[in-house]
mmCIF file of N, CA and C in Angstrom:
data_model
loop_
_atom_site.group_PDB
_atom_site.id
_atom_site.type_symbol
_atom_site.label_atom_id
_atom_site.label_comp_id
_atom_site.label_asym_id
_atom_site.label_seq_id
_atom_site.Cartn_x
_atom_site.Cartn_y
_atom_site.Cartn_z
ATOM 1 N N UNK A 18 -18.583 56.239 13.886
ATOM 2 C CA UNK A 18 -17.726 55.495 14.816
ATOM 3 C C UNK A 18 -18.113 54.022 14.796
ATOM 4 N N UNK A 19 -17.291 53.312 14.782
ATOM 5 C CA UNK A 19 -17.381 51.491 14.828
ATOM 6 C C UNK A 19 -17.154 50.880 16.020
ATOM 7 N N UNK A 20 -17.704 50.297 16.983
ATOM 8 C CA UNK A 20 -17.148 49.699 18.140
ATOM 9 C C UNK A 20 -17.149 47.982 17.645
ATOM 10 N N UNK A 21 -15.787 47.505 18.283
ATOM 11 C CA UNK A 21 -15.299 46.027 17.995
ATOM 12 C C UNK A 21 -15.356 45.263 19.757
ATOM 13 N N UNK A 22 -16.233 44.085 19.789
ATOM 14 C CA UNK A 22 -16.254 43.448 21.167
ATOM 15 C C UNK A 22 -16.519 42.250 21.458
ATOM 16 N N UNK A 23 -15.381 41.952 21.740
ATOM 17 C CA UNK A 23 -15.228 40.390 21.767
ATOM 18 C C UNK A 23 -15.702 39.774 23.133
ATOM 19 N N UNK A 24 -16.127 38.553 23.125
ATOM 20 C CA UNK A 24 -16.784 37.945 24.473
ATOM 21 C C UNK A 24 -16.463 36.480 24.598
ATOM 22 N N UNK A 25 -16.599 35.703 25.702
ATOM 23 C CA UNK A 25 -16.298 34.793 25.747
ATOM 24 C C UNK A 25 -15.376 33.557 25.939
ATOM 25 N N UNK A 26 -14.385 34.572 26.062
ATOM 26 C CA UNK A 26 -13.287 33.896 27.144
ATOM 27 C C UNK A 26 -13.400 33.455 28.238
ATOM 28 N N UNK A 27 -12.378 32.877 29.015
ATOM 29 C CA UNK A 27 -12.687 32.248 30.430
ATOM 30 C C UNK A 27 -11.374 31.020 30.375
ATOM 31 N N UNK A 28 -11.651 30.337 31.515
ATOM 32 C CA UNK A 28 -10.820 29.132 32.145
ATOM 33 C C UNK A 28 -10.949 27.805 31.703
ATOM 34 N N UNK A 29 -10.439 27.077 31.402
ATOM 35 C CA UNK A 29 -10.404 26.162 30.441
ATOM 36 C C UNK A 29 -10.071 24.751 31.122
ATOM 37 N N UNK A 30 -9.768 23.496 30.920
ATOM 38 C CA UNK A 30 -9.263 22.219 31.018
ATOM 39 C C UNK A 30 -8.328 22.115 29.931
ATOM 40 N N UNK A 31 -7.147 21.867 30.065
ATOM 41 C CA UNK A 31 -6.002 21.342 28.217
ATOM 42 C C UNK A 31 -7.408 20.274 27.740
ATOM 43 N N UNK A 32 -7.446 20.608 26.847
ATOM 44 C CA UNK A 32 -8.059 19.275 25.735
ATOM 45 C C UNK A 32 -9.707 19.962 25.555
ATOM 46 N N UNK A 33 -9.952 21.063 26.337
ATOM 47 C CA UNK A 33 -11.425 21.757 26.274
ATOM 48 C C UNK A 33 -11.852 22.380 25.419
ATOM 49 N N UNK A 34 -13.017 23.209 25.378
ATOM 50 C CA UNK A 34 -13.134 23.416 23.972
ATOM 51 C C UNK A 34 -13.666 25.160 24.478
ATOM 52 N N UNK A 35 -13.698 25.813 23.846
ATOM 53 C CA UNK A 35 -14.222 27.284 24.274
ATOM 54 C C UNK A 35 -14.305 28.101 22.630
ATOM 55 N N UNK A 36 -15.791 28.832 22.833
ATOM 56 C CA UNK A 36 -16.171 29.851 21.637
ATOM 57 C C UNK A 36 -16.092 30.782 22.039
ATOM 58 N N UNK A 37 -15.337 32.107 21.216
ATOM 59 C CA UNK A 37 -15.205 33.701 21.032
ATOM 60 C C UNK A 37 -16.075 33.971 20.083
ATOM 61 N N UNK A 38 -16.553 35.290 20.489
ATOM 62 C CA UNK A 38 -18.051 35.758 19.565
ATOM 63 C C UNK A 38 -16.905 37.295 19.423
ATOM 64 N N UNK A 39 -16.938 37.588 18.473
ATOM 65 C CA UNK A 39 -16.649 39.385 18.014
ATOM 66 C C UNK A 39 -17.668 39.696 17.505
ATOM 67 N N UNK A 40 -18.384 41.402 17.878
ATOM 68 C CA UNK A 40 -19.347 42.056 16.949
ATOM 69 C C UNK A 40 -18.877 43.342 16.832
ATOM 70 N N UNK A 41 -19.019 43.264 15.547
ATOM 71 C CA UNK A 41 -18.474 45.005 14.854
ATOM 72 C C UNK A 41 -19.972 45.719 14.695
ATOM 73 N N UNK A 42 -20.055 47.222 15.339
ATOM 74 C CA UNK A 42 -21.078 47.737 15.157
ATOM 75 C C UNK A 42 -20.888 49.317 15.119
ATOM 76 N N UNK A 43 -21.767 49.984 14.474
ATOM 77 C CA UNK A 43 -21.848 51.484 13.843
ATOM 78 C C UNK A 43 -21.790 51.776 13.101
ATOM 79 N N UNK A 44 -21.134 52.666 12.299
ATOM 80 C CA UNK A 44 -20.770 53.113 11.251
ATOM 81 C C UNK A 44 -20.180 52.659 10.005
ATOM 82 N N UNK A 45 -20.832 51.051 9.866
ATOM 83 C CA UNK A 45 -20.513 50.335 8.836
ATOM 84 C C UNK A 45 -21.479 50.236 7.421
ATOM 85 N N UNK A 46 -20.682 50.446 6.191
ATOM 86 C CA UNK A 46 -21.535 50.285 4.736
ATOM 87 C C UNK A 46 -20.731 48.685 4.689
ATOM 88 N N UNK A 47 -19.812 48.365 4.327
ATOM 89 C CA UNK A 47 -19.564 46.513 4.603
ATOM 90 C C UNK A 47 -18.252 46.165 5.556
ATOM 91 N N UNK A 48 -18.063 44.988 5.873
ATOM 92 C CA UNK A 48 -17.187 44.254 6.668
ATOM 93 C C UNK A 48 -16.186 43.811 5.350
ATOM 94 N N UNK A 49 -14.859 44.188 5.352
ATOM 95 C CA UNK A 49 -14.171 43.643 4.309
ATOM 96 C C UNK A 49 -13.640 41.987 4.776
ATOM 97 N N UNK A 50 -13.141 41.869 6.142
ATOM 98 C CA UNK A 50 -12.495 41.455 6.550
ATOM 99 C C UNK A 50 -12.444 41.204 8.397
ATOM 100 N N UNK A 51 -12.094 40.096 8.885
ATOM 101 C CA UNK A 51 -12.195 40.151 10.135
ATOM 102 C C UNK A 51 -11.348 39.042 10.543
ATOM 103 N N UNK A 52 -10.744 39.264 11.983
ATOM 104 C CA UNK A 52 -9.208 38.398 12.123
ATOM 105 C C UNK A 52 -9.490 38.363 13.676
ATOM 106 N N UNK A 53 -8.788 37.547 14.107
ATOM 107 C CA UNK A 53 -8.603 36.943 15.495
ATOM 108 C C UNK A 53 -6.719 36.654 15.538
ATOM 109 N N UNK A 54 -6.356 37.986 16.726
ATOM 110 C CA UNK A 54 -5.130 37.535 17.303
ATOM 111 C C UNK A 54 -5.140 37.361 18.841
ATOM 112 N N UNK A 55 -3.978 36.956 19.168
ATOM 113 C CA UNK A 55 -3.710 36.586 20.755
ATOM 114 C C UNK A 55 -2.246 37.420 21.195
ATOM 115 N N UNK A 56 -2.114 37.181 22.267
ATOM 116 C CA UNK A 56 -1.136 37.374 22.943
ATOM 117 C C UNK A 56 -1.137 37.249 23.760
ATOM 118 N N UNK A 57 0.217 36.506 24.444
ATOM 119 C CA UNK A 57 0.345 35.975 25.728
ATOM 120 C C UNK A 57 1.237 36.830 26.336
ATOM 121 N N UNK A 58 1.211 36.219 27.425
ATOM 122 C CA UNK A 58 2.147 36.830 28.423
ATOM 123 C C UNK A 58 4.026 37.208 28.096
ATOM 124 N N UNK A 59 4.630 38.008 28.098
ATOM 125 C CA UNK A 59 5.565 38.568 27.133
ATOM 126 C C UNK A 59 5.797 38.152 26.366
ATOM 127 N N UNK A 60 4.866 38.234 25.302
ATOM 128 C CA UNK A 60 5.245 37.681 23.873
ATOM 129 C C UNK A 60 4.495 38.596 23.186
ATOM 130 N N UNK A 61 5.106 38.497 21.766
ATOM 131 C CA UNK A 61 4.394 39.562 20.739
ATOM 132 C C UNK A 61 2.741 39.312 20.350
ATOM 133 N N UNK A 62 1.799 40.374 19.342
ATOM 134 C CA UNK A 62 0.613 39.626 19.685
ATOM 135 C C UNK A 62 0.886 38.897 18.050
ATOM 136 N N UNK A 63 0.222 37.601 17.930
ATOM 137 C CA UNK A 63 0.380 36.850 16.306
ATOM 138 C C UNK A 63 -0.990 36.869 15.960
ATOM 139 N N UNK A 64 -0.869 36.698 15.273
ATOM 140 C CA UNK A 64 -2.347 36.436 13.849
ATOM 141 C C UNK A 64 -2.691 34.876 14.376
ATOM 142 N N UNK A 65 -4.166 34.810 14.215
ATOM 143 C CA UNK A 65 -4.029 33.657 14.423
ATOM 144 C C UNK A 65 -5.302 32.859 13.154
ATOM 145 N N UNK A 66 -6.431 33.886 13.536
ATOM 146 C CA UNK A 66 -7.275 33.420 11.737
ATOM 147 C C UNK A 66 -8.032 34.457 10.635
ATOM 148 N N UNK A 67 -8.128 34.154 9.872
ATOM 149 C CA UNK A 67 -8.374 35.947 9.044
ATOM 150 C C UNK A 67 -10.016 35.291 8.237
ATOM 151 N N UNK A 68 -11.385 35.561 8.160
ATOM 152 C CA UNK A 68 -12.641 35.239 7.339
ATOM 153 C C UNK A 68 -12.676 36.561 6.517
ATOM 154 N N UNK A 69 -12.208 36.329 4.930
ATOM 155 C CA UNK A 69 -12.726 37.553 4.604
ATOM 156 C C UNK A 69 -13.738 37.305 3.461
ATOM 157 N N UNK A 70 -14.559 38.596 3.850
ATOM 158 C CA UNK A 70 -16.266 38.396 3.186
ATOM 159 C C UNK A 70 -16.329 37.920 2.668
ATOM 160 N N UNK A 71 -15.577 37.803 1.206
ATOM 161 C CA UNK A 71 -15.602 37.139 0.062
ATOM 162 C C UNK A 71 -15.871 35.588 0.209
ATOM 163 N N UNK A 72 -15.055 35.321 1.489
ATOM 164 C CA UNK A 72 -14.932 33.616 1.490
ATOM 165 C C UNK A 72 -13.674 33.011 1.865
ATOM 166 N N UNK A 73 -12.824 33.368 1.333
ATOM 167 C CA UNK A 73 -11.493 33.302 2.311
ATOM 168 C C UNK A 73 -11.587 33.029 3.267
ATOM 169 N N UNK A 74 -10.903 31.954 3.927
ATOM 170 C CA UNK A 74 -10.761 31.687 5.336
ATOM 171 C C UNK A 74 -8.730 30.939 5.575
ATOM 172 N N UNK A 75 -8.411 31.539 6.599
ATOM 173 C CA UNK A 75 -7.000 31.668 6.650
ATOM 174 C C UNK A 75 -6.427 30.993 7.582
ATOM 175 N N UNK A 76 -5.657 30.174 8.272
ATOM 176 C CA UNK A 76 -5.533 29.925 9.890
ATOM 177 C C UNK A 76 -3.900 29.706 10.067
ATOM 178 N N UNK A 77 -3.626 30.114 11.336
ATOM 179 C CA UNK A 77 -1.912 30.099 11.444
ATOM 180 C C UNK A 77 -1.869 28.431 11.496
ATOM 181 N N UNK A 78 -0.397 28.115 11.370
ATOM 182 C CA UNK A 78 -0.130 27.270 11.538
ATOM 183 C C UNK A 78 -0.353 25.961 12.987
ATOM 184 N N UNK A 79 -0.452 27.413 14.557
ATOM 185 C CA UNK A 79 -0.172 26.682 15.523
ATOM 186 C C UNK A 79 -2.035 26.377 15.549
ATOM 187 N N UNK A 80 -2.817 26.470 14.661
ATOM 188 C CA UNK A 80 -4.143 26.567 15.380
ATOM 189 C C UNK A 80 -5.146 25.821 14.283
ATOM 190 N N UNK A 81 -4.074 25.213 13.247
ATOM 191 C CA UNK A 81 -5.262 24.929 11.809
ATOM 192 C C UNK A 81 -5.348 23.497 12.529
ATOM 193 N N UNK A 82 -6.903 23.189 12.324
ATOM 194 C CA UNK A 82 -6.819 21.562 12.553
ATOM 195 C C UNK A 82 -8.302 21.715 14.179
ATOM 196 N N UNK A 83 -7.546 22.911 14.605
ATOM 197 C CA UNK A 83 -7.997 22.989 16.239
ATOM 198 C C UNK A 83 -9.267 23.581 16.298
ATOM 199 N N UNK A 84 -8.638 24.980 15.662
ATOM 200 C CA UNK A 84 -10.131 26.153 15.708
ATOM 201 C C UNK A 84 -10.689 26.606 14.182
ATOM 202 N N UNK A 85 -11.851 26.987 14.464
ATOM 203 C CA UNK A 85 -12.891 27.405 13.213
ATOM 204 C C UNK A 85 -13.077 28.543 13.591
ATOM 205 N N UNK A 86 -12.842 29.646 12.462
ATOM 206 C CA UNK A 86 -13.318 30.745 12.528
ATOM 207 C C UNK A 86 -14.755 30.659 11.193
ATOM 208 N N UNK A 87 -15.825 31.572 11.973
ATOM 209 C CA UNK A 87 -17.046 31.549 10.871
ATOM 210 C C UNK A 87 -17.713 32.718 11.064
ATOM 211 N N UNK A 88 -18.266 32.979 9.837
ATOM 212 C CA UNK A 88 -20.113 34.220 10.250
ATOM 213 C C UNK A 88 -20.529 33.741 10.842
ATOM 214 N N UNK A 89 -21.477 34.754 11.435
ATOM 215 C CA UNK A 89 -22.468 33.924 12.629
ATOM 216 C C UNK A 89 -24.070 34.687 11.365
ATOM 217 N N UNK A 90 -25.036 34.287 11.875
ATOM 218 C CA UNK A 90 -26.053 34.901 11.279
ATOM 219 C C UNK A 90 -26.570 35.880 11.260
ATOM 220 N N UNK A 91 -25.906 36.458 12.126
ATOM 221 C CA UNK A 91 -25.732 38.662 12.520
ATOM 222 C C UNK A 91 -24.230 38.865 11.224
ATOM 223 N N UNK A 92 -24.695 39.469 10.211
ATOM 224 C CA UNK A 92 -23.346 39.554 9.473
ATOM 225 C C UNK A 92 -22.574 40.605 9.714
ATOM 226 N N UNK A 93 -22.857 40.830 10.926
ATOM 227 C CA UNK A 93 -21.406 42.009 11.703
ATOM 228 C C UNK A 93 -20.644 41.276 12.716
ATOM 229 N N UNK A 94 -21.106 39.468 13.165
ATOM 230 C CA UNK A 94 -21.032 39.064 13.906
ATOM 231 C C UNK A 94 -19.705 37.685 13.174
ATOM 232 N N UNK A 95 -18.505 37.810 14.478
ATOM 233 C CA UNK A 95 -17.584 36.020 13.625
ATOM 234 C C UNK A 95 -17.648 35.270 15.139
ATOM 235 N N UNK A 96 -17.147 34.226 14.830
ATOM 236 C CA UNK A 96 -16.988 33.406 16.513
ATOM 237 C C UNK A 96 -15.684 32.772 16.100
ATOM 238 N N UNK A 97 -15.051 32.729 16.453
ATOM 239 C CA UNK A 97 -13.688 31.604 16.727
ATOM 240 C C UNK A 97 -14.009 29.807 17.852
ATOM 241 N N UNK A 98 -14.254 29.224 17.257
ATOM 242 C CA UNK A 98 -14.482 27.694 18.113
ATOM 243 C C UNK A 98 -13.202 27.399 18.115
ATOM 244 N N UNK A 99 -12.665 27.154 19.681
ATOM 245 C CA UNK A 99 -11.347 26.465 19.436
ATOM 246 C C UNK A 99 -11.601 25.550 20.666
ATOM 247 N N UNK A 100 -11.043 24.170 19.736
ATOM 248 C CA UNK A 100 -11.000 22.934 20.430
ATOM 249 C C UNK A 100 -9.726 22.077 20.623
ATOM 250 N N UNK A 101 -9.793 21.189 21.232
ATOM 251 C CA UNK A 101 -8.417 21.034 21.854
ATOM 252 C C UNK A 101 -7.328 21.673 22.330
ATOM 253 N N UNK A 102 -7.728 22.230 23.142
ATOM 254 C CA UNK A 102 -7.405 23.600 23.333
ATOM 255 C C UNK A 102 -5.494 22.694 24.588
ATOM 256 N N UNK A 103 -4.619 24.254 24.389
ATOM 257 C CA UNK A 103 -3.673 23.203 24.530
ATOM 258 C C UNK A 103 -3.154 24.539 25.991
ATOM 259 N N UNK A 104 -2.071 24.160 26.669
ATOM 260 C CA UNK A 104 -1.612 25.679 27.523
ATOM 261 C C UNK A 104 -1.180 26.739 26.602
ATOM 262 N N UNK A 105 -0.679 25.981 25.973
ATOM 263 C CA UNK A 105 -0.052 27.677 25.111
ATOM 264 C C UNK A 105 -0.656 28.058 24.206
ATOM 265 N N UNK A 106 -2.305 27.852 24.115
ATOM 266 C CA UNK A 106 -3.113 28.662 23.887
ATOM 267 C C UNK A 106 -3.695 30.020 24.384
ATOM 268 N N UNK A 107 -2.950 29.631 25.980
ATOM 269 C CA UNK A 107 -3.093 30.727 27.101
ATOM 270 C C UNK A 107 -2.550 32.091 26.281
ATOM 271 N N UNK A 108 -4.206 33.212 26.153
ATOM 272 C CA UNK A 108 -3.251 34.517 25.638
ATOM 273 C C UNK A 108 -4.517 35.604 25.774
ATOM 274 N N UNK A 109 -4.792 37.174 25.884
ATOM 275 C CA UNK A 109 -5.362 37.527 25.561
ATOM 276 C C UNK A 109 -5.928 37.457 23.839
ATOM 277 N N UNK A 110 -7.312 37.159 23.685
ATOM 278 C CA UNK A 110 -7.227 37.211 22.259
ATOM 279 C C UNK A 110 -8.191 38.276 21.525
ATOM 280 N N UNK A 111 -7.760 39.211 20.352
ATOM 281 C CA UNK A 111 -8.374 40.208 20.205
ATOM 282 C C UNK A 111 -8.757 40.064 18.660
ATOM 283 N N UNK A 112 -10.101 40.835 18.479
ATOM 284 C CA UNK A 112 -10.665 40.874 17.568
ATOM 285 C C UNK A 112 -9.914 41.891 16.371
ATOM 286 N N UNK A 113 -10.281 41.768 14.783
ATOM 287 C CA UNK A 113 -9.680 43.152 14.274
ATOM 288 C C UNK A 113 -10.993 43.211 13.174
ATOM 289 N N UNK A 114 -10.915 44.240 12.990
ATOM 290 C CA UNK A 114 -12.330 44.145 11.972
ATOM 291 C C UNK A 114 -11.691 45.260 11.206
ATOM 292 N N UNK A 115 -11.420 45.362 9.593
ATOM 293 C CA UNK A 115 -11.607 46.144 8.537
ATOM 294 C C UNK A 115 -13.049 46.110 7.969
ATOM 295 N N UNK A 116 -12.982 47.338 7.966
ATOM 296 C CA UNK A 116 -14.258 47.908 7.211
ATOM 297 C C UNK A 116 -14.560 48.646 6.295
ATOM 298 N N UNK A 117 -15.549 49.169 5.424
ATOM 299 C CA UNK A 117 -15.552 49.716 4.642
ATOM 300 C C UNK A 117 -16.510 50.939 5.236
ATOM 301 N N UNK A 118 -16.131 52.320 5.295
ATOM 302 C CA UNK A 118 -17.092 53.352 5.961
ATOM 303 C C UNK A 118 -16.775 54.806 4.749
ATOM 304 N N UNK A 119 -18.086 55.014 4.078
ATOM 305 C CA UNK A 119 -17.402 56.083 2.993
ATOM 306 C C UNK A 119 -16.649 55.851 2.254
ATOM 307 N N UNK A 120 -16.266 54.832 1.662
ATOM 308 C CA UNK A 120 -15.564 54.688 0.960
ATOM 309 C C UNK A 120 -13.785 54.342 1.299
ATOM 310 N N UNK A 121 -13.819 54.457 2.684
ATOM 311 C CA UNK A 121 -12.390 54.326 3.081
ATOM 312 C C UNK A 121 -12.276 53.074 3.534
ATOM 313 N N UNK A 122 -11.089 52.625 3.744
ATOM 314 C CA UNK A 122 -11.195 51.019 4.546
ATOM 315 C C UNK A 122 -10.377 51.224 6.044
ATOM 316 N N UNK A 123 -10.930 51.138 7.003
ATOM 317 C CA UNK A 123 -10.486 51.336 8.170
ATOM 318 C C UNK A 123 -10.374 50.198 8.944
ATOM 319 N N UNK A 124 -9.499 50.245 10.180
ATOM 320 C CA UNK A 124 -9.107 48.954 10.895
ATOM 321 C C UNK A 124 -9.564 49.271 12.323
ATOM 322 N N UNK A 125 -10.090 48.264 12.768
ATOM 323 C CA UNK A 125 -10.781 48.311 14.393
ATOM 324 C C UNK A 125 -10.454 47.261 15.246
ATOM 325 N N UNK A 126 -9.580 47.703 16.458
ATOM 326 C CA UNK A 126 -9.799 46.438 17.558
ATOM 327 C C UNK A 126 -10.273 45.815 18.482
ATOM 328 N N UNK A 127 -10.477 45.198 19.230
ATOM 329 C CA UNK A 127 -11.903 45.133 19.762
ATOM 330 C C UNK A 127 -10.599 45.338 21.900
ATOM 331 N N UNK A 128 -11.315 44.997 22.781
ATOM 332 C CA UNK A 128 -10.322 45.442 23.981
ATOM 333 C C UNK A 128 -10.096 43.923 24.337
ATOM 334 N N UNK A 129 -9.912 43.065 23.684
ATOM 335 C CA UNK A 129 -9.289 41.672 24.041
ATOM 336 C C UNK A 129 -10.541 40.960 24.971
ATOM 337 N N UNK A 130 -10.235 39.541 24.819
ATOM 338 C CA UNK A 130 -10.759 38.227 25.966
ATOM 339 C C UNK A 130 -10.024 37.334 26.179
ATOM 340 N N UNK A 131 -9.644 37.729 27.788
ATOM 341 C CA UNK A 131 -8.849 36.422 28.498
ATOM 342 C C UNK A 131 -9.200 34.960 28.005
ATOM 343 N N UNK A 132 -8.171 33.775 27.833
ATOM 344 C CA UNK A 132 -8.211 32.974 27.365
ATOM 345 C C UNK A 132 -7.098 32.068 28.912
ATOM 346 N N UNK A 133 -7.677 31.064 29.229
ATOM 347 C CA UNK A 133 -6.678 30.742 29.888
ATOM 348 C C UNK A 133 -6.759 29.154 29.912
ATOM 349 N N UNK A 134 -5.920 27.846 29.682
ATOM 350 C CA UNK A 134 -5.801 26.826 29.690
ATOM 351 C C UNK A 134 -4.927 25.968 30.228
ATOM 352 N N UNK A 135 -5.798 25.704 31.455
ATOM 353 C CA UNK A 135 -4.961 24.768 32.851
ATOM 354 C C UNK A 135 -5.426 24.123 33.228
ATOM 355 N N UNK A 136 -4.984 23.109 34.279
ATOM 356 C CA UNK A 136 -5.529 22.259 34.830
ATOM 357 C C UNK A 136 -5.499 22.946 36.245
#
């Protein structure tokens, strides 16, 4: 079994800056891949950045420029830094982690972190 858990959300200022930590843990032989989406309030959830092992690094359009997704030095561990942070950044945002377990590649989500940006 793999548990995915994201931390570090909270309340914000427009123009502030706030870090998300995800850690994938258990039943892992490697991390193929790991992504950060959101979703706001009735809206669908979007992709927002994808680090995969190899080196790849991906970012949507509404967020390149703003936030960094990276490894952290736990290599089950990514953080999302997002700066300049704007309102309609306002969203739950959730972790996804593919993995490699036995030979299969499986997908994991983590239970979201409030994100909220107001004055």
């Amino acid at each position: 079994q793999v548990q995915v858990v994201e931390s570090g959300g909270g309340l914000v200022h427009p123009g502030g800056s706030l870090k998300l930590s995800c850690a994938a843990s258990g039943n892992i032989d490697s991390i193929n891949d790991m992504s950060w989406y959101r979703q706001a309030p009735g809206k669908e959830r979007e992709w927002v950045a994808r680090i995969i092992y190899g080196g790849t690094i991906n970012y949507a359009v509404a967020v390149k420029g703003r936030f960094t997704i990276s490894r952290e030095n736990n290599n089950n561990t990514v953080s999302l830094q997002m700066n300049s942070l704007k309102p309609e950044d306002t969203a739950v945002y959730y972790c996804n982690a593919r993995i490699w377990s036995e030979s299969l590649l499986y997908a994991y989500w983590g239970q979201g972190t409030q994100v909220i940006v107001s004055s």
